[in-house]
């Protein structure tokens, strides 16, 4: 046990270990880093913390309601929101024209 | 005569000192030789290799569950392989098994000692192992009957001469690996309680250990108060590699998911990544603003993210390849003592000295471009609305139908 060993014994143990380690086979960092990076990229598709989990499959799904969730829902359906705003805009424009026509008729 | 010096005694006193200095000198020369060998292959930095990798962008994590129930500091936690259950241990001797989805407590065991610093879930999900100041590792089989007294079926497996700092089941329920304050790690057989292999090599308390991820892997890494992280071969009991670049105690070690590297968190406020094939440290995750030690580290499933729980009550999320910090997570009111990713990688749980555990997962992240577009649309539509004259109800219905069904 390390606490019971004297300083000499600890040093001897370290020395033996160092002698073994000096001769271990090593590869260059450029190769191993590239392998690590490739592995990481390959696995990133399955990493749910990076890709995110859709709400219906997420067991920790946040609760419904609340203005924050409404904003998130709106943002998520940006194209739909955009279309609805565009339609609102065109609808209002048509409204304006029709009111104008009505006024002109009257 | 009283003042005569015994010549034999004199030579005996001189010899140990000489050998001590000789040993130290030899050890220093070997260390420099080892450093030179390692430096020869250090041709590039990891973040240079990773320059062409896409950045991660804004990263938000939300706390989905807060597990409250411990009466004192939470010291250790572990997930069950069913990705749902969590076992956690605390300073007051309580070990609680939670259901993370519902936050219910399923089992609670009171250990006879305080400071239960280690706990682990068996791969089958049928038992938990825990230990601490009692110098032992006890295995409790979990039964479905909630009224049954779990303490009665306790089995003492490991016996150390100092506190148990970490324990982990190997690939089966039958063997357990422990590390202790007496400077050793040991592999035990659960059924018989017999010591199968012991690992000597640390010069001070061993604080943490982690098993290699592969099924056939027979190595594990341990970190200790002697600032060293050692990689061991479980069958032979030999230390294969040793890394000593930290400046203080190593509190936590974790293997990279591929098994070719490992990360360590230390009291010197840095987390470092060591590559096993290159046999050197390849990245340091630190910032000048972080001055408190890292108590626990874990990787995400792909190894792109490194979560570090620190003693300044925060969790820092690091981009492993680029070496930058991606996010800081707040929420705990005392130091974060333990942190583990769930087995399927959807969430991670952090335990803290504020008596709670928090389960967090990915919040929805807002990309700057689309949020700007939304703002623009809202502003433009609100400006149109202000110009609009008051319509009659008929036209309101028409516009409402446009909104719901699109153009």
mmCIF file of N, CA and C in Angstrom, chain B residues 196-285:
data_model
loop_
_atom_site.group_PDB
_atom_site.id
_atom_site.type_symbol
_atom_site.label_atom_id
_atom_site.label_comp_id
_atom_site.label_asym_id
_atom_site.label_seq_id
_atom_site.Cartn_x
_atom_site.Cartn_y
_atom_site.Cartn_z
ATOM 1 N N UNK B 196 -8.921 -10.879 -7.045
ATOM 2 C CA UNK B 196 -8.423 -11.538 -8.255
ATOM 3 C C UNK B 196 -7.115 -10.930 -8.729
ATOM 4 N N UNK B 197 -6.989 -9.610 -8.610
ATOM 5 C CA UNK B 197 -5.781 -8.942 -9.089
ATOM 6 C C UNK B 197 -5.657 -7.623 -8.360
ATOM 7 N N UNK B 198 -4.448 -7.262 -7.997
ATOM 8 C CA UNK B 198 -4.284 -5.941 -7.394
ATOM 9 C C UNK B 198 -3.280 -5.149 -8.223
ATOM 10 N N UNK B 199 -3.432 -3.849 -8.198
ATOM 11 C CA UNK B 199 -2.654 -2.977 -9.073
ATOM 12 C C UNK B 199 -1.919 -1.951 -8.221
ATOM 13 N N UNK B 200 -0.605 -2.107 -8.148
ATOM 14 C CA UNK B 200 0.219 -1.189 -7.364
ATOM 15 C C UNK B 200 1.028 -0.326 -8.296
ATOM 16 N N UNK B 201 1.097 0.942 -8.017
ATOM 17 C CA UNK B 201 1.899 1.802 -8.886
ATOM 18 C C UNK B 201 1.730 3.269 -8.534
ATOM 19 N N UNK B 202 0.588 3.579 -7.908
ATOM 20 C CA UNK B 202 0.385 4.962 -7.498
ATOM 21 C C UNK B 202 1.142 5.226 -6.206
ATOM 22 N N UNK B 203 1.632 6.442 -6.093
ATOM 23 C CA UNK B 203 2.401 6.802 -4.905
ATOM 24 C C UNK B 203 1.536 7.484 -3.858
ATOM 25 N N UNK B 204 0.268 7.684 -4.162
ATOM 26 C CA UNK B 204 -0.640 8.336 -3.218
ATOM 27 C C UNK B 204 -2.046 7.815 -3.481
ATOM 28 N N UNK B 205 -3.042 8.412 -2.825
ATOM 29 C CA UNK B 205 -4.435 7.949 -2.969
ATOM 30 C C UNK B 205 -4.854 7.899 -4.431
ATOM 31 N N UNK B 206 -5.586 6.844 -4.776
ATOM 32 C CA UNK B 206 -6.174 6.756 -6.117
ATOM 33 C C UNK B 206 -7.588 7.282 -6.005
ATOM 34 N N UNK B 207 -7.945 8.286 -6.811
ATOM 35 C CA UNK B 207 -9.244 8.928 -6.645
ATOM 36 C C UNK B 207 -10.305 8.481 -7.629
ATOM 37 N N UNK B 208 -9.897 7.922 -8.769
ATOM 38 C CA UNK B 208 -10.895 7.636 -9.783
ATOM 39 C C UNK B 208 -10.403 6.527 -10.696
ATOM 40 N N UNK B 209 -11.349 5.880 -11.353
ATOM 41 C CA UNK B 209 -10.953 4.895 -12.351
ATOM 42 C C UNK B 209 -12.032 4.811 -13.419
ATOM 43 N N UNK B 210 -11.653 4.304 -14.589
ATOM 44 C CA UNK B 210 -12.634 4.094 -15.647
ATOM 45 C C UNK B 210 -12.186 2.914 -16.489
ATOM 46 N N UNK B 211 -13.147 2.059 -16.855
ATOM 47 C CA UNK B 211 -12.838 0.875 -17.661
ATOM 48 C C UNK B 211 -12.889 1.216 -19.130
ATOM 49 N N UNK B 212 -12.050 0.546 -19.914
ATOM 50 C CA UNK B 212 -12.039 0.765 -21.358
ATOM 51 C C UNK B 212 -13.380 0.343 -21.950
ATOM 52 N N UNK B 213 -13.889 1.100 -22.941
ATOM 53 C CA UNK B 213 -15.252 0.859 -23.410
ATOM 54 C C UNK B 213 -15.505 -0.427 -24.180
ATOM 55 N N UNK B 214 -14.488 -0.981 -24.824
ATOM 56 C CA UNK B 214 -14.803 -2.115 -25.692
ATOM 57 C C UNK B 214 -15.105 -3.373 -24.888
ATOM 58 N N UNK B 215 -15.829 -4.297 -25.526
ATOM 59 C CA UNK B 215 -16.212 -5.546 -24.861
ATOM 60 C C UNK B 215 -14.980 -6.379 -24.539
ATOM 61 N N UNK B 216 -14.041 -6.393 -25.428
ATOM 62 C CA UNK B 216 -12.855 -7.228 -25.226
ATOM 63 C C UNK B 216 -11.744 -6.490 -24.499
ATOM 64 N N UNK B 217 -11.955 -5.193 -24.279
ATOM 65 C CA UNK B 217 -10.907 -4.393 -23.671
ATOM 66 C C UNK B 217 -10.575 -4.865 -22.274
ATOM 67 N N UNK B 218 -9.319 -4.975 -21.995
ATOM 68 C CA UNK B 218 -8.915 -5.432 -20.674
ATOM 69 C C UNK B 218 -8.079 -4.405 -19.969
ATOM 70 N N UNK B 219 -8.307 -3.160 -20.284
ATOM 71 C CA UNK B 219 -7.513 -2.135 -19.627
ATOM 72 C C UNK B 219 -8.420 -1.189 -18.868
ATOM 73 N N UNK B 220 -7.833 -0.492 -17.923
ATOM 74 C CA UNK B 220 -8.567 0.574 -17.267
ATOM 75 C C UNK B 220 -7.570 1.664 -16.904
ATOM 76 N N UNK B 221 -8.086 2.856 -16.691
ATOM 77 C CA UNK B 221 -7.224 3.980 -16.357
ATOM 78 C C UNK B 221 -7.593 4.457 -14.950
ATOM 79 N N UNK B 222 -6.597 4.863 -14.188
ATOM 80 C CA UNK B 222 -6.852 5.367 -12.843
ATOM 81 C C UNK B 222 -6.084 6.663 -12.648
ATOM 82 N N UNK B 223 -6.649 7.555 -11.840
ATOM 83 C CA UNK B 223 -5.977 8.827 -11.581
ATOM 84 C C UNK B 223 -5.852 9.014 -10.083
ATOM 85 N N UNK B 224 -4.774 9.648 -9.652
ATOM 86 C CA UNK B 224 -4.560 9.747 -8.221
ATOM 87 C C UNK B 224 -4.037 11.076 -7.744
ATOM 88 N N UNK B 225 -3.813 11.138 -6.431
ATOM 89 C CA UNK B 225 -3.310 12.353 -5.804
ATOM 90 C C UNK B 225 -1.844 12.587 -6.111
ATOM 91 N N UNK B 226 -1.171 11.601 -6.733
ATOM 92 C CA UNK B 226 0.227 11.795 -7.104
ATOM 93 C C UNK B 226 0.335 12.445 -8.478
ATOM 94 N N UNK B 227 -0.760 13.035 -8.968
ATOM 95 C CA UNK B 227 -0.861 13.744 -10.250
ATOM 96 C C UNK B 227 -0.682 12.832 -11.465
ATOM 97 N N UNK B 228 -0.679 11.524 -11.216
ATOM 98 C CA UNK B 228 -0.445 10.607 -12.328
ATOM 99 C C UNK B 228 -1.737 9.926 -12.753
ATOM 100 N N UNK B 229 -1.814 9.667 -14.060
ATOM 101 C CA UNK B 229 -2.887 8.840 -14.573
ATOM 102 C C UNK B 229 -2.223 7.595 -15.144
ATOM 103 N N UNK B 230 -2.602 6.427 -14.650
ATOM 104 C CA UNK B 230 -1.986 5.181 -15.092
ATOM 105 C C UNK B 230 -2.975 4.336 -15.866
ATOM 106 N N UNK B 231 -2.479 3.710 -16.918
ATOM 107 C CA UNK B 231 -3.300 2.766 -17.689
ATOM 108 C C UNK B 231 -2.806 1.374 -17.337
ATOM 109 N N UNK B 232 -3.722 0.507 -16.909
ATOM 110 C CA UNK B 232 -3.361 -0.818 -16.415
ATOM 111 C C UNK B 232 -3.907 -1.917 -17.314
ATOM 112 N N UNK B 233 -3.210 -3.052 -17.310
ATOM 113 C CA UNK B 233 -3.704 -4.254 -17.973
ATOM 114 C C UNK B 233 -4.343 -5.099 -16.882
ATOM 115 N N UNK B 234 -5.639 -5.400 -17.045
ATOM 116 C CA UNK B 234 -6.343 -6.077 -15.949
ATOM 117 C C UNK B 234 -5.857 -7.489 -15.713
ATOM 118 N N UNK B 235 -5.407 -8.161 -16.763
ATOM 119 C CA UNK B 235 -5.024 -9.561 -16.586
ATOM 120 C C UNK B 235 -3.692 -9.688 -15.874
ATOM 121 N N UNK B 236 -2.704 -8.878 -16.282
ATOM 122 C CA UNK B 236 -1.370 -9.062 -15.718
ATOM 123 C C UNK B 236 -1.145 -8.206 -14.477
ATOM 124 N N UNK B 237 -1.969 -7.169 -14.299
ATOM 125 C CA UNK B 237 -1.758 -6.298 -13.150
ATOM 126 C C UNK B 237 -0.654 -5.281 -13.368
ATOM 127 N N UNK B 238 -0.150 -5.185 -14.604
ATOM 128 C CA UNK B 238 0.942 -4.260 -14.884
ATOM 129 C C UNK B 238 0.423 -2.922 -15.351
ATOM 130 N N UNK B 239 1.207 -1.883 -15.039
ATOM 131 C CA UNK B 239 0.868 -0.561 -15.533
ATOM 132 C C UNK B 239 1.487 -0.424 -16.919
ATOM 133 N N UNK B 240 0.649 -0.188 -17.928
ATOM 134 C CA UNK B 240 1.158 -0.140 -19.305
ATOM 135 C C UNK B 240 1.715 1.240 -19.619
ATOM 136 N N UNK B 241 0.939 2.279 -19.255
ATOM 137 C CA UNK B 241 1.370 3.640 -19.570
ATOM 138 C C UNK B 241 1.083 4.531 -18.376
ATOM 139 N N UNK B 242 1.842 5.595 -18.278
ATOM 140 C CA UNK B 242 1.642 6.510 -17.164
ATOM 141 C C UNK B 242 1.820 7.931 -17.669
ATOM 142 N N UNK B 243 0.965 8.838 -17.211
ATOM 143 C CA UNK B 243 1.016 10.229 -17.672
ATOM 144 C C UNK B 243 1.060 11.141 -16.463
ATOM 145 N N UNK B 244 2.030 12.035 -16.448
ATOM 146 C CA UNK B 244 2.160 12.940 -15.303
ATOM 147 C C UNK B 244 2.330 14.369 -15.795
ATOM 148 N N UNK B 245 1.269 14.969 -16.293
ATOM 149 C CA UNK B 245 1.372 16.373 -16.715
ATOM 150 C C UNK B 245 0.483 17.299 -15.901
ATOM 151 N N UNK B 246 -0.419 16.731 -15.129
ATOM 152 C CA UNK B 246 -1.270 17.587 -14.303
ATOM 153 C C UNK B 246 -0.457 18.196 -13.181
ATOM 154 N N UNK B 247 -0.946 19.321 -12.672
ATOM 155 C CA UNK B 247 -0.214 19.997 -11.608
ATOM 156 C C UNK B 247 -0.828 19.779 -10.240
ATOM 157 N N UNK B 248 -1.885 18.991 -10.201
ATOM 158 C CA UNK B 248 -2.517 18.723 -8.917
ATOM 159 C C UNK B 248 -3.268 17.392 -8.988
ATOM 160 N N UNK B 249 -3.976 17.052 -7.921
ATOM 161 C CA UNK B 249 -4.690 15.767 -7.862
ATOM 162 C C UNK B 249 -5.623 15.590 -9.044
ATOM 163 N N UNK B 250 -5.654 14.371 -9.569
ATOM 164 C CA UNK B 250 -6.575 14.062 -10.663
ATOM 165 C C UNK B 250 -7.853 13.531 -10.030
ATOM 166 N N UNK B 251 -8.956 14.255 -10.219
ATOM 167 C CA UNK B 251 -10.202 13.876 -9.572
ATOM 168 C C UNK B 251 -11.033 12.897 -10.377
ATOM 169 N N UNK B 252 -10.860 12.922 -11.691
ATOM 170 C CA UNK B 252 -11.742 12.105 -12.496
ATOM 171 C C UNK B 252 -11.059 11.751 -13.809
ATOM 172 N N UNK B 253 -11.243 10.525 -14.271
ATOM 173 C CA UNK B 253 -10.727 10.104 -15.580
ATOM 174 C C UNK B 253 -11.872 9.434 -16.332
ATOM 175 N N UNK B 254 -11.853 9.595 -17.659
ATOM 176 C CA UNK B 254 -12.886 8.965 -18.452
ATOM 177 C C UNK B 254 -12.308 8.606 -19.812
ATOM 178 N N UNK B 255 -12.597 7.402 -20.284
ATOM 179 C CA UNK B 255 -12.113 6.974 -21.590
ATOM 180 C C UNK B 255 -12.884 7.682 -22.699
ATOM 181 N N UNK B 256 -12.210 7.983 -23.768
ATOM 182 C CA UNK B 256 -12.846 8.469 -24.990
ATOM 183 C C UNK B 256 -13.669 7.310 -25.547
ATOM 184 N N UNK B 257 -14.836 7.568 -26.150
ATOM 185 C CA UNK B 257 -15.687 6.462 -26.609
ATOM 186 C C UNK B 257 -15.007 5.459 -27.546
ATOM 187 N N UNK B 258 -13.980 5.897 -28.291
ATOM 188 C CA UNK B 258 -13.310 4.940 -29.183
ATOM 189 C C UNK B 258 -12.319 4.067 -28.435
ATOM 190 N N UNK B 259 -11.963 4.471 -27.219
ATOM 191 C CA UNK B 259 -11.035 3.670 -26.436
ATOM 192 C C UNK B 259 -9.573 3.994 -26.655
ATOM 193 N N UNK B 260 -9.279 4.960 -27.565
ATOM 194 C CA UNK B 260 -7.886 5.278 -27.881
ATOM 195 C C UNK B 260 -7.345 6.455 -27.112
ATOM 196 N N UNK B 261 -8.163 7.054 -26.287
ATOM 197 C CA UNK B 261 -7.717 8.234 -25.556
ATOM 198 C C UNK B 261 -8.502 8.288 -24.252
ATOM 199 N N UNK B 262 -8.069 9.165 -23.355
ATOM 200 C CA UNK B 262 -8.877 9.389 -22.169
ATOM 201 C C UNK B 262 -8.686 10.827 -21.718
ATOM 202 N N UNK B 263 -9.683 11.326 -20.976
ATOM 203 C CA UNK B 263 -9.624 12.692 -20.457
ATOM 204 C C UNK B 263 -9.540 12.623 -18.949
ATOM 205 N N UNK B 264 -8.946 13.650 -18.367
ATOM 206 C CA UNK B 264 -8.855 13.699 -16.920
ATOM 207 C C UNK B 264 -9.183 15.101 -16.451
ATOM 208 N N UNK B 265 -9.805 15.184 -15.278
ATOM 209 C CA UNK B 265 -10.125 16.487 -14.682
ATOM 210 C C UNK B 265 -9.390 16.572 -13.365
ATOM 211 N N UNK B 266 -8.835 17.736 -13.096
ATOM 212 C CA UNK B 266 -7.963 17.834 -11.933
ATOM 213 C C UNK B 266 -8.205 19.097 -11.131
ATOM 214 N N UNK B 267 -7.623 19.127 -9.927
ATOM 215 C CA UNK B 267 -7.733 20.291 -9.061
ATOM 216 C C UNK B 267 -6.965 21.490 -9.591
ATOM 217 N N UNK B 268 -6.161 21.310 -10.637
ATOM 218 C CA UNK B 268 -5.442 22.458 -11.204
ATOM 219 C C UNK B 268 -6.292 23.222 -12.202
ATOM 220 N N UNK B 269 -7.625 22.979 -12.176
ATOM 221 C CA UNK B 269 -8.617 23.692 -13.004
ATOM 222 C C UNK B 269 -8.505 23.401 -14.496
ATOM 223 N N UNK B 270 -7.801 22.334 -14.864
ATOM 224 C CA UNK B 270 -7.745 21.981 -16.281
ATOM 225 C C UNK B 270 -8.291 20.580 -16.481
ATOM 226 N N UNK B 271 -8.762 20.336 -17.710
ATOM 227 C CA UNK B 271 -9.066 18.974 -18.128
ATOM 228 C C UNK B 271 -8.083 18.709 -19.260
ATOM 229 N N UNK B 272 -7.553 17.527 -19.312
ATOM 230 C CA UNK B 272 -6.579 17.229 -20.370
ATOM 231 C C UNK B 272 -6.968 15.947 -21.089
ATOM 232 N N UNK B 273 -6.631 15.909 -22.379
ATOM 233 C CA UNK B 273 -6.907 14.728 -23.195
ATOM 234 C C UNK B 273 -5.581 14.036 -23.480
ATOM 235 N N UNK B 274 -5.488 12.757 -23.173
ATOM 236 C CA UNK B 274 -4.278 11.988 -23.412
ATOM 237 C C UNK B 274 -4.557 10.955 -24.483
ATOM 238 N N UNK B 275 -3.685 10.884 -25.470
ATOM 239 C CA UNK B 275 -3.842 9.903 -26.538
ATOM 240 C C UNK B 275 -3.009 8.677 -26.173
ATOM 241 N N UNK B 276 -3.640 7.506 -26.191
ATOM 242 C CA UNK B 276 -2.928 6.310 -25.746
ATOM 243 C C UNK B 276 -1.956 5.789 -26.793
ATOM 244 N N UNK B 277 -2.303 5.969 -28.080
ATOM 245 C CA UNK B 277 -1.403 5.440 -29.107
ATOM 246 C C UNK B 277 -0.201 6.351 -29.311
ATOM 247 N N UNK B 278 -0.415 7.659 -29.145
ATOM 248 C CA UNK B 278 0.712 8.587 -29.262
ATOM 249 C C UNK B 278 1.451 8.703 -27.941
ATOM 250 N N UNK B 279 0.841 8.164 -26.874
ATOM 251 C CA UNK B 279 1.477 8.142 -25.553
ATOM 252 C C UNK B 279 1.819 9.534 -25.048
ATOM 253 N N UNK B 280 0.896 10.491 -25.234
ATOM 254 C CA UNK B 280 1.147 11.822 -24.686
ATOM 255 C C UNK B 280 -0.157 12.603 -24.533
ATOM 256 N N UNK B 281 -0.012 13.733 -23.850
ATOM 257 C CA UNK B 281 -1.160 14.624 -23.701
ATOM 258 C C UNK B 281 -1.322 15.376 -25.011
ATOM 259 N N UNK B 282 -2.540 15.437 -25.550
ATOM 260 C CA UNK B 282 -2.731 16.113 -26.840
ATOM 261 C C UNK B 282 -3.566 17.376 -26.753
ATOM 262 N N UNK B 283 -4.243 17.594 -25.648
ATOM 263 C CA UNK B 283 -5.054 18.811 -25.551
ATOM 264 C C UNK B 283 -5.240 19.179 -24.090
ATOM 265 N N UNK B 284 -5.283 20.497 -23.846
ATOM 266 C CA UNK B 284 -5.599 20.988 -22.498
ATOM 267 C C UNK B 284 -6.835 21.857 -22.615
ATOM 268 N N UNK B 285 -7.806 21.616 -21.772
ATOM 269 C CA UNK B 285 -9.034 22.416 -21.794
ATOM 270 C C UNK B 285 -9.014 23.294 -20.558
#
